Short mmCIF file of C-alpha atoms in Angstrom, two decimals:
data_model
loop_
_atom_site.label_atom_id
_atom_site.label_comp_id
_atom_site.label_asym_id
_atom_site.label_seq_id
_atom_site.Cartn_x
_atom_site.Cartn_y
_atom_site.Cartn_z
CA UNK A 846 46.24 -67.97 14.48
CA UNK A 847 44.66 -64.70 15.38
CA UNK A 848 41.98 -63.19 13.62
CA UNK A 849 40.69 -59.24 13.41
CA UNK A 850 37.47 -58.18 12.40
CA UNK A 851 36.57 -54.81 12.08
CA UNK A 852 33.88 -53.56 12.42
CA UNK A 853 32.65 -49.78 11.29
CA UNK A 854 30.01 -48.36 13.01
CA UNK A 855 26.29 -46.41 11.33
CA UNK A 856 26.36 -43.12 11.40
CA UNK A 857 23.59 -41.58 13.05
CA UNK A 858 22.31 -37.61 11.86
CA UNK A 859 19.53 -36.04 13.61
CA UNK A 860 17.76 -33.98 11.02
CA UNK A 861 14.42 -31.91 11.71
CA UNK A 862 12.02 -31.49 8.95
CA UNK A 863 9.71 -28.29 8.58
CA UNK A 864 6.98 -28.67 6.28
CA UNK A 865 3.46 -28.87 4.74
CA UNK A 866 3.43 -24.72 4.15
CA UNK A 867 4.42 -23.32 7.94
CA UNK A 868 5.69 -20.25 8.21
CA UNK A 869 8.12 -19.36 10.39
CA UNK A 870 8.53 -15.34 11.48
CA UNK A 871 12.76 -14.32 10.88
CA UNK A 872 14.83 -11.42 12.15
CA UNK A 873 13.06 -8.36 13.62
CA UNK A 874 10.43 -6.29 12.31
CA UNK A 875 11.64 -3.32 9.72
CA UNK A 876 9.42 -0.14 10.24
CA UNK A 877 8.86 2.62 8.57
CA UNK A 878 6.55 6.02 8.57
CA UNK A 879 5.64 9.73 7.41
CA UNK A 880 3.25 12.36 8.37
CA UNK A 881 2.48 15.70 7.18
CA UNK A 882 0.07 18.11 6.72
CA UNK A 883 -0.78 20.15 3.65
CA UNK A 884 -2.80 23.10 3.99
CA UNK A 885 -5.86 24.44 1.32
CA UNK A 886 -4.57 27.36 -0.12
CA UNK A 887 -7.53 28.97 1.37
CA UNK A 888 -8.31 32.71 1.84
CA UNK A 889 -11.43 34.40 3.82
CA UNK A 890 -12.41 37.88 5.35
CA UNK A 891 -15.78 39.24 6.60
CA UNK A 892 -15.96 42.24 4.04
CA UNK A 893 -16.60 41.94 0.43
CA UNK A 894 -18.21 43.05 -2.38
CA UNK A 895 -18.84 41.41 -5.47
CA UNK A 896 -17.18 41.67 -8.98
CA UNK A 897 -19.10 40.32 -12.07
CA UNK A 898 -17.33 37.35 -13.86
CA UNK A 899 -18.23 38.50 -17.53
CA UNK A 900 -15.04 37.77 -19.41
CA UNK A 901 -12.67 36.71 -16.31
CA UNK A 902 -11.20 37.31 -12.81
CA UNK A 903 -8.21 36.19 -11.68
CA UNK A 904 -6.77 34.64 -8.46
CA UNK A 905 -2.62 33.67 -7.69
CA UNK A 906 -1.89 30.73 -5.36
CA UNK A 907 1.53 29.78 -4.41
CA UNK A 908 1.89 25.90 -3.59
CA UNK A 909 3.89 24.74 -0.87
CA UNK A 910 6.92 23.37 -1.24
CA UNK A 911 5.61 19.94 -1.56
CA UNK A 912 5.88 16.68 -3.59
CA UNK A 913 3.13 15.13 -5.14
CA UNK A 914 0.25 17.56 -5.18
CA UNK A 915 -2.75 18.13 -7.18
CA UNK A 916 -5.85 19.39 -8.05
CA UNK A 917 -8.78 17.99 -6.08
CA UNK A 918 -10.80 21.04 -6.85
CA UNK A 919 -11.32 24.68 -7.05
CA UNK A 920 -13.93 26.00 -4.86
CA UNK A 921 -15.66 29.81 -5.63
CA UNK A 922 -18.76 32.07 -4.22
CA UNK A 923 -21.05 32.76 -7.50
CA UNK A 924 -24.16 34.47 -7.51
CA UNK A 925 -26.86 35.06 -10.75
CA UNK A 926 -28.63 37.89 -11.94
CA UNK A 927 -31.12 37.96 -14.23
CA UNK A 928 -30.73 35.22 -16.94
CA UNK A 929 -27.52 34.69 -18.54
CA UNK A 930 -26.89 31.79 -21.16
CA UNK A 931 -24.04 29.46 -21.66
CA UNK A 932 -21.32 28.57 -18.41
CA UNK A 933 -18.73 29.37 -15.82
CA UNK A 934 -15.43 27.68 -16.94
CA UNK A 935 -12.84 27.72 -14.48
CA UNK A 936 -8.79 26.96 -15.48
CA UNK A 937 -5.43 26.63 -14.33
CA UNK A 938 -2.95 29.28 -15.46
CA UNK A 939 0.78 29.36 -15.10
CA UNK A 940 1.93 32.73 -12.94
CA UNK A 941 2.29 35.51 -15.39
CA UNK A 942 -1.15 34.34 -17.09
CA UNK A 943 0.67 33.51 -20.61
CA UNK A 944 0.07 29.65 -20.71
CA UNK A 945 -3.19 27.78 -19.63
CA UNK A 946 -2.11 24.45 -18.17
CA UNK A 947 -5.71 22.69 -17.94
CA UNK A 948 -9.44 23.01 -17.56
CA UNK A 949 -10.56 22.46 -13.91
CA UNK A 950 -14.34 22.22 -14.65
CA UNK A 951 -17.63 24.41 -15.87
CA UNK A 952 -20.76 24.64 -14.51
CA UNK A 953 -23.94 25.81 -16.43
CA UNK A 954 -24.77 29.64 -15.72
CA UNK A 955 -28.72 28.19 -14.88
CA UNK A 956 -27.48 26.18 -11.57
CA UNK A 957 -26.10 29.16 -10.40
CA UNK A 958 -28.39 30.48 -7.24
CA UNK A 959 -29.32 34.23 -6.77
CA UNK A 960 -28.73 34.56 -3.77
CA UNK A 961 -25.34 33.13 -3.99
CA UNK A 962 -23.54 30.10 -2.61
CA UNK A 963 -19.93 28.39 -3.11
CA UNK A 964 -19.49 25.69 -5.91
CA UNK A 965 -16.71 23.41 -6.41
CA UNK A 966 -15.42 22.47 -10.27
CA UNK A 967 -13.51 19.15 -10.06
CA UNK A 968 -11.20 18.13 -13.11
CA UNK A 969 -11.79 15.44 -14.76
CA UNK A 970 -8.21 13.66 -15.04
CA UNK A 971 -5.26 14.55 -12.12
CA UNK A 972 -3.97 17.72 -12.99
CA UNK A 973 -0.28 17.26 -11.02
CA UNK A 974 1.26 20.54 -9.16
CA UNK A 975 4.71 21.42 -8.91
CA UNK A 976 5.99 22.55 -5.19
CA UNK A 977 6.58 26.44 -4.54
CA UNK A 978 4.96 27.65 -7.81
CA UNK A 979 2.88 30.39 -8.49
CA UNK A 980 -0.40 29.55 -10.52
CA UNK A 981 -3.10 31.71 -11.58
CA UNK A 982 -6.90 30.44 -11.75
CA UNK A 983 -9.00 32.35 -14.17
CA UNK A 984 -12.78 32.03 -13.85
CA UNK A 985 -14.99 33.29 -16.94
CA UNK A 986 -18.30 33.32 -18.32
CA UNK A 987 -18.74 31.60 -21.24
CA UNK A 988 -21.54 32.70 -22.84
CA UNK A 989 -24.09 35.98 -22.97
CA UNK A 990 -24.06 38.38 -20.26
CA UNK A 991 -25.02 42.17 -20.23
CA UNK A 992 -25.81 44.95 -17.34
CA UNK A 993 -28.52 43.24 -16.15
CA UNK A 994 -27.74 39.45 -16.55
CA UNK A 995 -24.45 37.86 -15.13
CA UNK A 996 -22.61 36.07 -12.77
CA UNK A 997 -21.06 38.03 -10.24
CA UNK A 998 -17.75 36.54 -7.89
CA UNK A 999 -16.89 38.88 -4.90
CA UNK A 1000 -13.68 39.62 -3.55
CA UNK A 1001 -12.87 40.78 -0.15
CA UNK A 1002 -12.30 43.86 1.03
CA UNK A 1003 -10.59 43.68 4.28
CA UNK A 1004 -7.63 41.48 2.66
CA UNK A 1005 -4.28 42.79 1.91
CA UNK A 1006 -4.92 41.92 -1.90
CA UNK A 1007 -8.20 41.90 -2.06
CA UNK A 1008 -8.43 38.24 -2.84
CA UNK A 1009 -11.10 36.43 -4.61
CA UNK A 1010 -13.29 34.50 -2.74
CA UNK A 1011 -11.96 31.30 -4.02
CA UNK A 1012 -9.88 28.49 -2.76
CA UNK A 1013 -7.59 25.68 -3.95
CA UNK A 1014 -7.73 22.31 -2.22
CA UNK A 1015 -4.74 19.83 -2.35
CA UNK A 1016 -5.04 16.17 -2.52
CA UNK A 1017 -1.79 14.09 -2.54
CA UNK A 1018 -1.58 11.66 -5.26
CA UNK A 1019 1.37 8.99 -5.93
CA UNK A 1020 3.57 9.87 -2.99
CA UNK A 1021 5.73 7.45 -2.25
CA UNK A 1022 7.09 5.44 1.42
CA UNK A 1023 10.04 3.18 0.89
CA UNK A 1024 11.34 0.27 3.02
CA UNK A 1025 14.03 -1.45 2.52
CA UNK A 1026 15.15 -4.60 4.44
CA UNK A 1027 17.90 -7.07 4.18
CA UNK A 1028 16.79 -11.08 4.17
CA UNK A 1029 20.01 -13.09 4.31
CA UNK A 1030 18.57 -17.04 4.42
CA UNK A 1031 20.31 -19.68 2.51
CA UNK A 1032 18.07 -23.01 3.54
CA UNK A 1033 15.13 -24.66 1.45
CA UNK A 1034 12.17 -22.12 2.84
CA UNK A 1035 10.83 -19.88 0.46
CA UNK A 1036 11.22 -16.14 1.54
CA UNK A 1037 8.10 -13.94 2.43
CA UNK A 1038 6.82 -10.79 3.95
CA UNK A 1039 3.99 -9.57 6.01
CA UNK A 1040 2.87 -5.97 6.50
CA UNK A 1041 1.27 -4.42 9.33
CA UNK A 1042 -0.05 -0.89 8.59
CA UNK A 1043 -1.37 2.00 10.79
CA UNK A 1044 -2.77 4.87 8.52
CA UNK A 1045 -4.67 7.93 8.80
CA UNK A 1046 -6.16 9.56 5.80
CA UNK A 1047 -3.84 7.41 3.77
CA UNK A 1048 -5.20 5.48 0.63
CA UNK A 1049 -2.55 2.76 -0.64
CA UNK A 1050 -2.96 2.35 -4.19
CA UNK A 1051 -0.10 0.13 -4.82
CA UNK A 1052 2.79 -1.92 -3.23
CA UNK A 1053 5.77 -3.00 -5.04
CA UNK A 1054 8.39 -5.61 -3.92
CA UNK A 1055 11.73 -5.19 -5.74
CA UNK A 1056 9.83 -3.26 -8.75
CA UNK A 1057 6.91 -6.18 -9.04
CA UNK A 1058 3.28 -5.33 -7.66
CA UNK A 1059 1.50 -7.47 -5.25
CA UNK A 1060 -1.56 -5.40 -5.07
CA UNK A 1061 -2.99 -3.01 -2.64
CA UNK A 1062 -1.30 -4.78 0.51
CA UNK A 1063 1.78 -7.57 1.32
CA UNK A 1064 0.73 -10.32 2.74
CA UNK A 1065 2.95 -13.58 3.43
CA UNK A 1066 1.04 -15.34 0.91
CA UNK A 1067 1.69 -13.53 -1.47
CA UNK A 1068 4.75 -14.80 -4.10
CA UNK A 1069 7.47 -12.16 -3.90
CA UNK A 1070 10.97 -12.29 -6.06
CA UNK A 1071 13.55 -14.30 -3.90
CA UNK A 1072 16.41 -12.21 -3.11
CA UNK A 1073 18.74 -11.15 -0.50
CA UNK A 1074 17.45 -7.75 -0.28
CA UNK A 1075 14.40 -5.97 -0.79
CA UNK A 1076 12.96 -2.51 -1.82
CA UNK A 1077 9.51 -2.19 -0.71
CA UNK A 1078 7.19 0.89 -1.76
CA UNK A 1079 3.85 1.76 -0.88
CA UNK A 1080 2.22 4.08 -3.52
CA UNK A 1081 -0.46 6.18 -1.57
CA UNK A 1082 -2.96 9.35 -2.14
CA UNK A 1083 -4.38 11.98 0.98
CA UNK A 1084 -7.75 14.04 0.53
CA UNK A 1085 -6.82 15.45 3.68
CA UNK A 1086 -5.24 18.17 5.38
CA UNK A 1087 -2.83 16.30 7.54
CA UNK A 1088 -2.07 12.51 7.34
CA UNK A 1089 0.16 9.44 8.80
CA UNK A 1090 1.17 6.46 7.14
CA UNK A 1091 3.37 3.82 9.00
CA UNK A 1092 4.34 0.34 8.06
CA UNK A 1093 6.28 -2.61 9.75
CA UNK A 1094 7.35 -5.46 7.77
CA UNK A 1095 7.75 -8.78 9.29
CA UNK A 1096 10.40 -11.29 7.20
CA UNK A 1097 9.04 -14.40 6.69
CA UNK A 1098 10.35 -18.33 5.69
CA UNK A 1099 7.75 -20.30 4.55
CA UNK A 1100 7.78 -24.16 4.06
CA UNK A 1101 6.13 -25.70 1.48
CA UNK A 1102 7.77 -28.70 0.76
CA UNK A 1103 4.87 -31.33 1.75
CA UNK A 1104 6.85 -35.27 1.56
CA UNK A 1105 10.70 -36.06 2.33
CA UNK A 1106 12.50 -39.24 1.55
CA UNK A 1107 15.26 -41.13 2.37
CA UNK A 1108 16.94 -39.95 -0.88
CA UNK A 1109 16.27 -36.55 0.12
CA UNK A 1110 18.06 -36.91 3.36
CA UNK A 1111 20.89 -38.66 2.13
CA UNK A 1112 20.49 -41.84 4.52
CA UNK A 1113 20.14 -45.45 4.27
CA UNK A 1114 17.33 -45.77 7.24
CA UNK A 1115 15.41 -42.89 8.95
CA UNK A 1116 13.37 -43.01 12.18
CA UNK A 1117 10.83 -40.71 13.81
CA UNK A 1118 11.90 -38.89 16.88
CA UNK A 1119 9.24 -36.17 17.15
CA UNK A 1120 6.53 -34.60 15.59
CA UNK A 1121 5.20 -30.80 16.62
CA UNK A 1122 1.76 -30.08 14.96
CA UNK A 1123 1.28 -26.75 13.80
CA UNK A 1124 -1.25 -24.20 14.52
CA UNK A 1125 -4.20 -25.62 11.98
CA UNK A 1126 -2.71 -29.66 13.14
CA UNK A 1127 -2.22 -31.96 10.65
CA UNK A 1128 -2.40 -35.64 8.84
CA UNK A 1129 1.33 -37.10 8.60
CA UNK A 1130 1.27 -39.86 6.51
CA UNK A 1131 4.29 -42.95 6.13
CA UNK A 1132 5.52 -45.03 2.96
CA UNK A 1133 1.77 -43.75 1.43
CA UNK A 1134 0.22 -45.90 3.61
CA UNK A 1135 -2.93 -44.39 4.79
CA UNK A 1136 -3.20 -46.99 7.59
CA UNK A 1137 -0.11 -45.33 9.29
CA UNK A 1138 -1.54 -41.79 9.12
CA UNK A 1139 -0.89 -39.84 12.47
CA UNK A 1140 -2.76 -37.06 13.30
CA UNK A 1141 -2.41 -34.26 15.53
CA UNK A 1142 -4.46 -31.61 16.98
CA UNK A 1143 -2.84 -27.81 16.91
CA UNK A 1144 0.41 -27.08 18.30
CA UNK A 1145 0.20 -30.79 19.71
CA UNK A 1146 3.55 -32.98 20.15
CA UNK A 1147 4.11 -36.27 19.57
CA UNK A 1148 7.24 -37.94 20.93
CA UNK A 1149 8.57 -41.76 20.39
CA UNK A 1150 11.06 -42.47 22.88
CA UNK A 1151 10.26 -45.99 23.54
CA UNK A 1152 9.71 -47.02 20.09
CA UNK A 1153 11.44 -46.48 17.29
CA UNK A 1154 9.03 -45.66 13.71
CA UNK A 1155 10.92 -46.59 10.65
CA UNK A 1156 10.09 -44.52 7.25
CA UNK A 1157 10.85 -44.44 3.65
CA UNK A 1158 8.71 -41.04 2.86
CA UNK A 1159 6.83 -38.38 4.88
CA UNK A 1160 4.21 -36.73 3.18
CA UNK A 1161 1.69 -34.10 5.25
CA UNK A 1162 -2.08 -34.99 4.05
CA UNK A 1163 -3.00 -31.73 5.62
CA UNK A 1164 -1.66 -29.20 7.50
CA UNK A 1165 2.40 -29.09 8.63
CA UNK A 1166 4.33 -29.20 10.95
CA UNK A 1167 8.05 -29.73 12.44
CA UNK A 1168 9.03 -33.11 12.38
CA UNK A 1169 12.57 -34.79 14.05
CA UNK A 1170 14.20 -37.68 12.47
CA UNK A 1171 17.24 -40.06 13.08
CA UNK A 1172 18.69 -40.41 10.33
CA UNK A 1173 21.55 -43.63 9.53
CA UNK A 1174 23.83 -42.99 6.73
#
């Protein structure tokens, strides 16, 4: 009589482990960038002569045909005689001179020099401009004033308009650079990003990731939505005449996950292969026993080719790293 035995043969999956919070760059970098430049609306000659305030004077400025602008402040050449009471109050007109839109700032008539000298009146709150549109400023004296005691503006005489001597200057406030970037990962690492910015001029005031803020800047530690695609804006101002802002964006997958069991892989018996350190090392610790911690230095490797290192759980103590196991189903 013959007998057959059959025999069926383990399994064997080779599985490699990342873990213990590594990060791992993915894809290419996505880059982005503006620069401009935004001119004072600034006018200037070498012949003037002056022009009391008393109950106003008037200057037109036509913005550029630019988003985002505002007041930063309104600069003017006053001078005192004698000694006028109460203030010079400066405003923002629209162009025919029928609405005032805000208050730009006053100045008491007794800081005024007599011998003359330029002053700038800052608002108080943003006062937003809208591109190509003509505003008037209108600069009065508030106050007393008679033949012999005012404050006296000039204007300049070798201008095609004669234009006060008075200036607008621009600063740039809640513009806007958006980068969007695709991050198609399906695996157990959590999604991240990592900006690297070159500015000039440039003051972020806020980043958004998918409509949530993460602050003044994106780094990969911070927690971001989890999606497949992402909408990145940087919220900036410029007190400057000409700026650059350029970002790059660097897609991220970062593992957490500090222990791993056999139930986790789905096997009956597990064995190390290989461990690769990261770049801070690391404590790898078996079956909780503290006695069978390995340890590594940075970016070291540890191999076991002669040996074979049996394990129930992998937990990292400290750092992380990229671990290769045999798994037997």
């Amino acid at each position: 009589m013959t007998e057959l035995l059959i025999v069926s043969k383990p399994r064997g999956r080779i599985f490699k482990w990342i873990g213990g919070g590594v990060y791992k760059e993915y894809k290419d970098l996505i880059s982005k960038s503006i620069s401009d430049r935004v001119d004072d609306l600034l006018v200037s000659g070498s012949e003037y002569v002056e022009q009391r305030i008393d109950d106003g004077i008037w200057e037109s400025h036509t913005t550029p045909d630019k988003q985002n602008l505002a007041v930063e402040k309104i600069r003017i050449w006053l001078k005192r005689y004698g000694s006028p009471s109460g203030s010079i109050r400066v405003e923002l007109w629209n162009g025919d001179k029928t609405t005032k839109i805000a208050d730009i700032g006053s100045k008491d008539v007794s800081e005024i020099s007599t011998t003359g000298a330029e002053y700038d009146f800052v608002p108080s709150s943003t006062i937003q401009l809208d591109p190509n549109t003509t505003y008037q400023i209108k600069v009065w004296h508030d106050g007393t004033y008679d033949s012999s005691n005012y404050i006296a503006g000039r204007y300049f005489t070798d201008t095609e308009k004669y234009d006060i001597d008075l200036y607008l200057k621009f600063f740039i406030q809640g513009a806007e650079l958006e980068v969007t970037l695709d991050f198609i990962y399906s695996g157990t690492a959590i999604k991240r990003l990592q900006e690297s910015v070159s500015k000039t001029n440039v003051t972020i005031k806020d980043v958004e990731v998918n409509g949530q803020s993460v602050g003044t800047s994106l780094e990969k530690e911070d927690d971001i939505p989890q999606a497949d695609n992402y909408t990145v804006i940087y919220v900036y101002d410029v007190d400057a005449d000409s700026y650059s802002l350029s970002i790059s964006i660097q897609r991220y997958l970062y593992y957490n996950k500090t222990s791993i069991t056999l139930d986790d892989l789905d096997v009956s018996e597990a064995y190390l292969q290989e461990i690769k350190y990261g770049s801070d090392g690391g404590i790898l610790r078996i079956d909780d026993d503290p006695d069978s911690d390995l340890t590594g230095s940075a970016n070291e490797t540890i191999q076991f080719t002669d040996i074979l290192i049996p394990f129930r759980k992998l937990e990292w103590i400290s750092g992380g790293g990229e671990v290769l196991i045999l798994g037997v189903e």
